[in-house]
Structure formats: C-alpha cells, structure tokens
mmCIF file of C-alpha atoms in Angstrom:
data_model
loop_
_atom_site.group_PDB
_atom_site.id
_atom_site.type_symbol
_atom_site.label_atom_id
_atom_site.label_comp_id
_atom_site.label_asym_id
_atom_site.label_seq_id
_atom_site.Cartn_x
_atom_site.Cartn_y
_atom_site.Cartn_z
ATOM 1 C CA ILE A 13 -19.654 204.909 -26.352
ATOM 2 C CA TRP A 14 -18.029 207.560 -24.625
ATOM 3 C CA PHE A 15 -14.693 205.634 -24.513
ATOM 4 C CA PRO A 16 -13.276 209.169 -26.616
ATOM 5 C CA VAL A 17 -14.827 211.056 -24.136
ATOM 6 C CA VAL A 18 -12.778 209.248 -21.469
ATOM 7 C CA GLY A 19 -10.028 209.992 -23.259
ATOM 8 C CA ALA A 20 -10.521 213.234 -24.179
ATOM 9 C CA VAL A 21 -10.625 213.794 -20.051
ATOM 10 C CA VAL A 22 -7.609 211.938 -19.520
ATOM 11 C CA GLY A 23 -5.838 214.416 -22.676
ATOM 12 C CA GLY A 24 -7.300 217.265 -20.995
ATOM 13 C CA LEU A 25 -6.107 216.972 -17.218
ATOM 14 C CA ALA A 26 -2.495 216.270 -18.722
ATOM 15 C CA GLY A 27 -2.522 218.642 -20.951
ATOM 16 C CA ALA A 28 -3.674 221.375 -18.023
ATOM 17 C CA VAL A 29 -0.967 220.146 -15.304
ATOM 18 C CA ILE A 30 1.631 220.915 -18.217
ATOM 19 C CA VAL A 31 0.402 223.996 -18.723
ATOM 20 C CA ALA A 32 -0.419 224.980 -14.617
ATOM 21 C CA ALA A 33 3.729 223.477 -13.981
ATOM 22 C CA SER A 34 5.064 225.308 -16.693
ATOM 23 C CA GLY A 35 4.679 228.435 -14.456
ATOM 24 C CA HIS A 36 6.795 227.313 -12.596
ATOM 25 C CA TRP A 37 9.305 224.984 -13.654
ATOM 26 C CA SER A 38 10.915 223.703 -16.480
ATOM 27 C CA VAL A 39 8.890 222.079 -19.757
ATOM 28 C CA SER A 40 10.722 218.529 -19.228
ATOM 29 C CA ILE A 41 9.511 218.700 -15.740
ATOM 30 C CA ALA A 42 5.964 219.305 -16.333
ATOM 31 C CA SER A 43 5.176 217.328 -18.927
ATOM 32 C CA LEU A 44 7.004 214.744 -16.586
ATOM 33 C CA LEU A 45 4.581 215.903 -14.243
ATOM 34 C CA GLY A 46 2.023 215.391 -16.872
ATOM 35 C CA LEU A 47 2.578 212.050 -18.071
ATOM 36 C CA ALA A 48 2.125 211.094 -14.596
ATOM 37 C CA ALA A 49 -0.961 212.870 -14.009
ATOM 38 C CA ALA A 50 -2.418 210.782 -17.171
ATOM 39 C CA ALA A 51 -0.841 207.626 -15.649
ATOM 40 C CA ALA A 52 -2.243 207.912 -11.913
ATOM 41 C CA ILE A 53 -6.040 208.966 -14.198
ATOM 42 C CA THR A 54 -6.104 205.611 -15.389
ATOM 43 C CA GLY A 55 -4.154 203.211 -12.490
ATOM 44 C CA GLY A 56 -1.758 202.414 -15.556
ATOM 45 C CA LEU A 57 -3.931 200.121 -16.553
ATOM 46 C CA HIS A 58 -3.008 200.217 -20.449
ATOM 47 C CA LEU A 59 0.341 200.759 -19.100
ATOM 48 C CA ASP A 60 0.116 197.490 -17.308
ATOM 49 C CA GLY A 61 -1.819 196.076 -20.524
ATOM 50 C CA PHE A 62 1.440 196.847 -22.615
ATOM 51 C CA ALA A 63 4.043 195.042 -20.394
ATOM 52 C CA ASP A 64 2.132 192.558 -19.797
ATOM 53 C CA THR A 65 1.523 192.003 -23.798
ATOM 54 C CA LEU A 66 4.908 192.718 -25.028
ATOM 55 C CA ASP A 67 6.012 190.077 -22.285
ATOM 56 C CA GLY A 68 3.928 187.578 -24.144
ATOM 57 C CA ILE A 69 4.538 187.586 -27.549
ATOM 58 C CA GLY A 70 7.829 188.853 -27.192
ATOM 59 C CA ALA A 71 8.039 185.040 -25.496
ATOM 60 C CA TRP A 72 7.236 183.250 -28.595
ATOM 61 C CA LYS A 73 5.563 180.459 -27.156
ATOM 62 C CA GLY A 74 2.570 178.385 -27.901
ATOM 63 C CA ARG A 75 -1.076 179.953 -27.553
ATOM 64 C CA GLU A 76 -1.959 178.325 -24.137
ATOM 65 C CA GLU A 77 1.795 179.439 -22.765
ATOM 66 C CA THR A 78 1.430 183.010 -24.090
ATOM 67 C CA LEU A 79 -1.858 183.591 -22.584
ATOM 68 C CA ARG A 80 -0.042 182.126 -19.179
ATOM 69 C CA ILE A 81 2.805 184.600 -19.452
ATOM 70 C CA MET A 82 0.246 187.575 -19.898
ATOM 71 C CA GLN A 83 -1.675 186.185 -17.286
ATOM 72 C CA ASP A 84 1.750 186.788 -14.876
ATOM 73 C CA SER A 85 1.654 189.367 -12.589
ATOM 74 C CA ARG A 86 4.992 190.099 -12.811
ATOM 75 C CA ILE A 87 6.646 191.672 -15.427
ATOM 76 C CA GLY A 88 9.296 190.151 -17.390
ATOM 77 C CA GLY A 89 12.759 191.663 -18.772
ATOM 78 C CA LEU A 90 10.938 192.376 -22.614
ATOM 79 C CA GLY A 91 7.626 194.243 -21.035
ATOM 80 C CA ALA A 92 10.099 196.135 -18.442
ATOM 81 C CA VAL A 93 12.043 197.331 -20.944
ATOM 82 C CA GLY A 94 8.736 198.547 -23.983
ATOM 83 C CA LEU A 95 7.673 200.101 -20.645
ATOM 84 C CA VAL A 96 10.723 202.198 -20.005
ATOM 85 C CA LEU A 97 11.386 203.073 -23.891
ATOM 86 C CA LEU A 98 7.396 203.842 -24.447
ATOM 87 C CA LEU A 99 7.201 206.315 -21.097
ATOM 88 C CA LEU A 100 10.806 207.929 -22.655
ATOM 89 C CA LEU A 101 8.687 208.439 -25.885
ATOM 90 C CA LYS A 102 5.685 209.319 -24.645
ATOM 91 C CA TRP A 103 7.497 212.434 -22.073
ATOM 92 C CA ALA A 104 9.639 213.324 -25.467
ATOM 93 C CA PHE A 105 6.434 213.882 -27.097
ATOM 94 C CA PHE A 106 4.885 215.531 -24.338
ATOM 95 C CA GLN A 107 7.537 217.691 -24.154
ATOM 96 C CA GLN A 108 7.119 218.545 -27.892
ATOM 97 C CA ALA A 109 3.630 219.130 -27.703
ATOM 98 C CA ALA A 110 3.924 221.565 -24.911
ATOM 99 C CA VAL A 111 6.589 223.648 -27.182
ATOM 100 C CA ASP A 112 5.502 223.699 -31.071
ATOM 101 C CA LEU A 113 2.016 222.127 -30.266
ATOM 102 C CA PRO A 114 -1.209 223.063 -28.893
ATOM 103 C CA ILE A 115 -1.714 221.532 -25.275
ATOM 104 C CA ARG A 116 -5.616 220.304 -26.846
ATOM 105 C CA THR A 117 -3.559 218.010 -29.254
ATOM 106 C CA LEU A 118 -3.090 215.777 -26.195
ATOM 107 C CA VAL A 119 -6.867 215.897 -25.630
ATOM 108 C CA ALA A 120 -7.429 214.784 -29.544
ATOM 109 C CA VAL A 121 -5.032 211.729 -29.345
ATOM 110 C CA CYS A 122 -5.962 210.533 -26.060
ATOM 111 C CA ALA A 123 -9.377 210.460 -27.283
ATOM 112 C CA LEU A 124 -8.932 208.575 -30.579
ATOM 113 C CA SER A 125 -6.971 206.232 -28.394
ATOM 114 C CA ARG A 126 -9.605 204.903 -26.392
ATOM 115 C CA TRP A 127 -11.520 205.501 -29.867
ATOM 116 C CA SER A 128 -9.496 202.400 -31.008
ATOM 117 C CA LEU A 129 -10.245 200.038 -28.206
ATOM 118 C CA VAL A 130 -14.410 200.001 -29.406
ATOM 119 C CA LEU A 131 -13.185 199.514 -32.791
ATOM 120 C CA SER A 132 -11.012 196.764 -31.614
ATOM 121 C CA ALA A 133 -14.089 195.101 -29.190
ATOM 122 C CA GLN A 134 -15.946 194.913 -32.268
ATOM 123 C CA PHE A 135 -14.493 193.950 -34.859
ATOM 124 C CA PHE A 136 -12.346 191.538 -33.563
ATOM 125 C CA PRO A 137 -13.388 188.192 -30.803
ATOM 126 C CA TYR A 138 -12.389 187.761 -27.299
ATOM 127 C CA VAL A 139 -9.720 184.665 -26.779
ATOM 128 C CA PRO A 140 -12.525 181.949 -26.394
ATOM 129 C CA GLY A 141 -12.991 180.489 -22.830
ATOM 130 C CA ARG A 142 -11.392 183.312 -21.667
ATOM 131 C CA THR A 143 -12.395 185.523 -19.389
ATOM 132 C CA GLY A 144 -11.539 189.089 -17.722
ATOM 133 C CA MET A 145 -12.210 192.578 -17.586
ATOM 134 C CA GLY A 146 -11.736 192.931 -21.548
ATOM 135 C CA ARG A 147 -14.504 191.356 -22.201
ATOM 136 C CA LEU A 148 -17.016 193.595 -20.677
ATOM 137 C CA VAL A 149 -16.453 195.606 -24.349
ATOM 138 C CA THR A 150 -16.769 192.888 -26.341
ATOM 139 C CA ASP A 151 -19.667 191.786 -24.434
ATOM 140 C CA ALA A 152 -21.400 195.453 -25.398
ATOM 141 C CA ARG A 153 -20.234 195.572 -29.025
ATOM 142 C CA SER A 154 -23.115 196.972 -30.832
ATOM 143 C CA ARG A 155 -23.508 199.277 -33.843
ATOM 144 C CA LYS A 156 -24.980 202.129 -32.169
ATOM 145 C CA ALA A 157 -22.447 201.965 -29.614
ATOM 146 C CA LEU A 158 -20.339 202.090 -32.392
ATOM 147 C CA ALA A 159 -21.474 204.693 -34.933
ATOM 148 C CA CYS A 160 -21.881 206.605 -31.398
ATOM 149 C CA ALA A 161 -18.344 206.893 -30.563
ATOM 150 C CA CYS A 162 -17.292 207.111 -33.987
ATOM 151 C CA GLY A 163 -19.068 210.430 -33.779
ATOM 152 C CA LEU A 164 -17.476 211.618 -30.235
ATOM 153 C CA ALA A 165 -14.750 210.881 -32.046
ATOM 154 C CA ALA A 166 -14.655 212.567 -35.354
ATOM 155 C CA VAL A 167 -16.270 215.886 -33.054
ATOM 156 C CA ILE A 168 -13.402 215.319 -30.408
ATOM 157 C CA ALA A 169 -10.869 215.621 -33.099
ATOM 158 C CA PHE A 170 -12.063 218.151 -35.473
ATOM 159 C CA ALA A 171 -12.723 220.302 -32.517
ATOM 160 C CA SER A 172 -9.599 219.891 -30.656
ATOM 161 C CA ILE A 173 -6.769 219.492 -33.798
ATOM 162 C CA GLY A 174 -9.302 220.559 -36.766
ATOM 163 C CA PHE A 175 -11.140 218.797 -39.828
ATOM 164 C CA THR A 176 -7.419 217.945 -41.874
ATOM 165 C CA GLN A 177 -5.251 216.035 -39.203
ATOM 166 C CA GLY A 178 -8.418 214.775 -37.706
ATOM 167 C CA VAL A 179 -9.369 212.747 -40.390
ATOM 168 C CA VAL A 180 -5.440 211.708 -40.596
ATOM 169 C CA CYS A 181 -5.319 210.475 -36.842
ATOM 170 C CA LEU A 182 -8.803 208.449 -37.468
ATOM 171 C CA ALA A 183 -7.481 206.932 -40.217
ATOM 172 C CA ALA A 184 -3.783 206.891 -38.594
ATOM 173 C CA ALA A 185 -5.512 205.351 -35.140
ATOM 174 C CA GLY A 186 -7.771 202.956 -37.535
ATOM 175 C CA VAL A 187 -4.893 201.251 -39.330
ATOM 176 C CA VAL A 188 -2.559 200.396 -36.219
ATOM 177 C CA ALA A 189 -5.450 199.041 -34.350
ATOM 178 C CA TRP A 190 -6.238 196.735 -37.114
ATOM 179 C CA GLY A 191 -2.895 196.214 -37.766
ATOM 180 C CA LEU A 192 -2.515 194.925 -33.695
ATOM 181 C CA ASN A 193 -5.208 192.850 -33.120
ATOM 182 C CA ARG A 194 -4.733 190.564 -36.534
ATOM 183 C CA LEU A 195 -1.829 190.151 -34.649
ATOM 184 C CA PHE A 196 -3.287 189.267 -31.367
ATOM 185 C CA VAL A 197 -6.233 187.220 -33.297
ATOM 186 C CA ALA A 198 -3.151 185.229 -35.457
ATOM 187 C CA ARG A 199 -0.983 184.613 -32.194
ATOM 188 C CA LEU A 200 -3.803 184.315 -29.642
ATOM 189 C CA GLY A 201 -7.160 184.053 -31.535
ATOM 190 C CA GLY A 202 -8.752 187.478 -30.184
ATOM 191 C CA MET A 203 -7.723 190.137 -27.651
ATOM 192 C CA THR A 204 -7.568 190.242 -23.770
ATOM 193 C CA GLY A 205 -7.686 193.012 -21.729
ATOM 194 C CA ASP A 206 -3.716 193.293 -21.957
ATOM 195 C CA THR A 207 -4.383 193.453 -25.115
ATOM 196 C CA LEU A 208 -6.315 196.405 -25.188
ATOM 197 C CA GLY A 209 -4.378 198.086 -22.885
ATOM 198 C CA ALA A 210 -1.230 197.413 -25.571
ATOM 199 C CA VAL A 211 -3.427 198.786 -28.239
ATOM 200 C CA ASN A 212 -4.515 202.422 -26.223
ATOM 201 C CA GLU A 213 -1.100 203.278 -26.154
ATOM 202 C CA VAL A 214 0.527 201.810 -29.483
ATOM 203 C CA VAL A 215 -2.211 204.008 -30.812
ATOM 204 C CA GLU A 216 -1.396 207.025 -28.809
ATOM 205 C CA VAL A 217 2.451 206.789 -29.520
ATOM 206 C CA ALA A 218 1.980 206.796 -32.793
ATOM 207 C CA LEU A 219 -0.396 209.419 -32.956
ATOM 208 C CA LEU A 220 1.437 211.218 -30.991
ATOM 209 C CA LEU A 221 4.524 210.399 -33.901
ATOM 210 C CA VAL A 222 2.519 211.487 -36.768
ATOM 211 C CA LEU A 223 1.322 214.998 -35.458
ATOM 212 C CA THR A 224 4.834 216.144 -33.710
ATOM 213 C CA ALA A 225 6.479 215.306 -37.425
ATOM 214 C CA ARG A 226 8.354 218.224 -38.736
#
C-alpha cells in the first residue's frame, strides 16, 4: 500500500539535496549529489536488481541458466555497462529537472516507479518454485492494497505535477511495467526480486523521458 509514499519520500529527499547543494555548487554537482542520495537511501537495491536482470536476460540462455546468472552476486559486463548508462541518464535528467522543472517532479517520478512494483506484484506471478525478497511483495497482493496504492499514487502525481501530466505518467508507468513483466514471464516464467528492481529503474527513466521531452 505504501510503496508510492516511500517513493515520494525518496524523490523528495533527493530533490531537497539538489536544492540545498545548488546554493554552493554547480547544477551538475548538485544533481550528482541528489542521485547519490537517492541511491544511498535505498541501499542501491533497485540498481542491483537492474544490473542482475540485464546480465541474465542479456545472456540469452535457458530459464534455469538465466536465473542462475541473476542470482550470482558478481556483476557481468552487460550489467556493468547498463548500470553506468542508467546512472548517466538519470544524472542528466536530474540536471534538466533542476533547471527546467520543479524539483517536486522527482517526487512524482519516484512515487510512480514504486507504484509500478505494486502493479507488477498484483498482476504477474513470481517465478514458480523460487523464493526471495520479491516474494514478500507478491505474497501480500490484494485488491484492497492495489486500490489504496493506486489512490495514493494518483494523489501524489496530481499534487506534484498536475492532473494532465499526472495522467500521462500514470499511463506510461503502467504500460512500461506491463511490457517488461510480459517479457519476464515469457523468459523466466514470472518475476523475481531482481526484475522488480529493473522495473523500478526502467519506469523511472521512462517517466523522466516523458517529463523532460521538449
């Protein structure tokens, strides 16, 4: 239920760091500090899942081998490259947000990226026979939780970026999350904690693309 609120807090704190740092350093440095703050708050959990998912899916192996690669604590070449590019993209977006958009944009983006995890857990299965942190989310699925999370996500989005952009971003987050999870079900038979992290990161970047488009 509270995933969108947690995301809003992460985005708000990252935005606060950018605002505070902008008074002492350039926008690029302030944005990098904001990005570092967001990663530190979450312990890099979603970033780790994104890199592991890239390594597994990018290997083009069978289901069991893909899952084994994703569970390996070591990061592969594809995961490392993907992670660097992801962070560079987010840094660039944070800079543009700091210059062209209200910082509260980050509140909406981070809230909706976490809301996409609720959608993922509600409508897609966990990989059969597997256990992990992501199972805590799928095992807690319920229509009440979904309805409450959707309501919170909508309120946060509309309050942060307005009704029109809020609707667009809600739709974009839902479409991206749905497409990614369809891929994971086809390749793995379901989702894992790593794929949930990947969904969060890709949705976040997708929303930043939408909001910073000229």
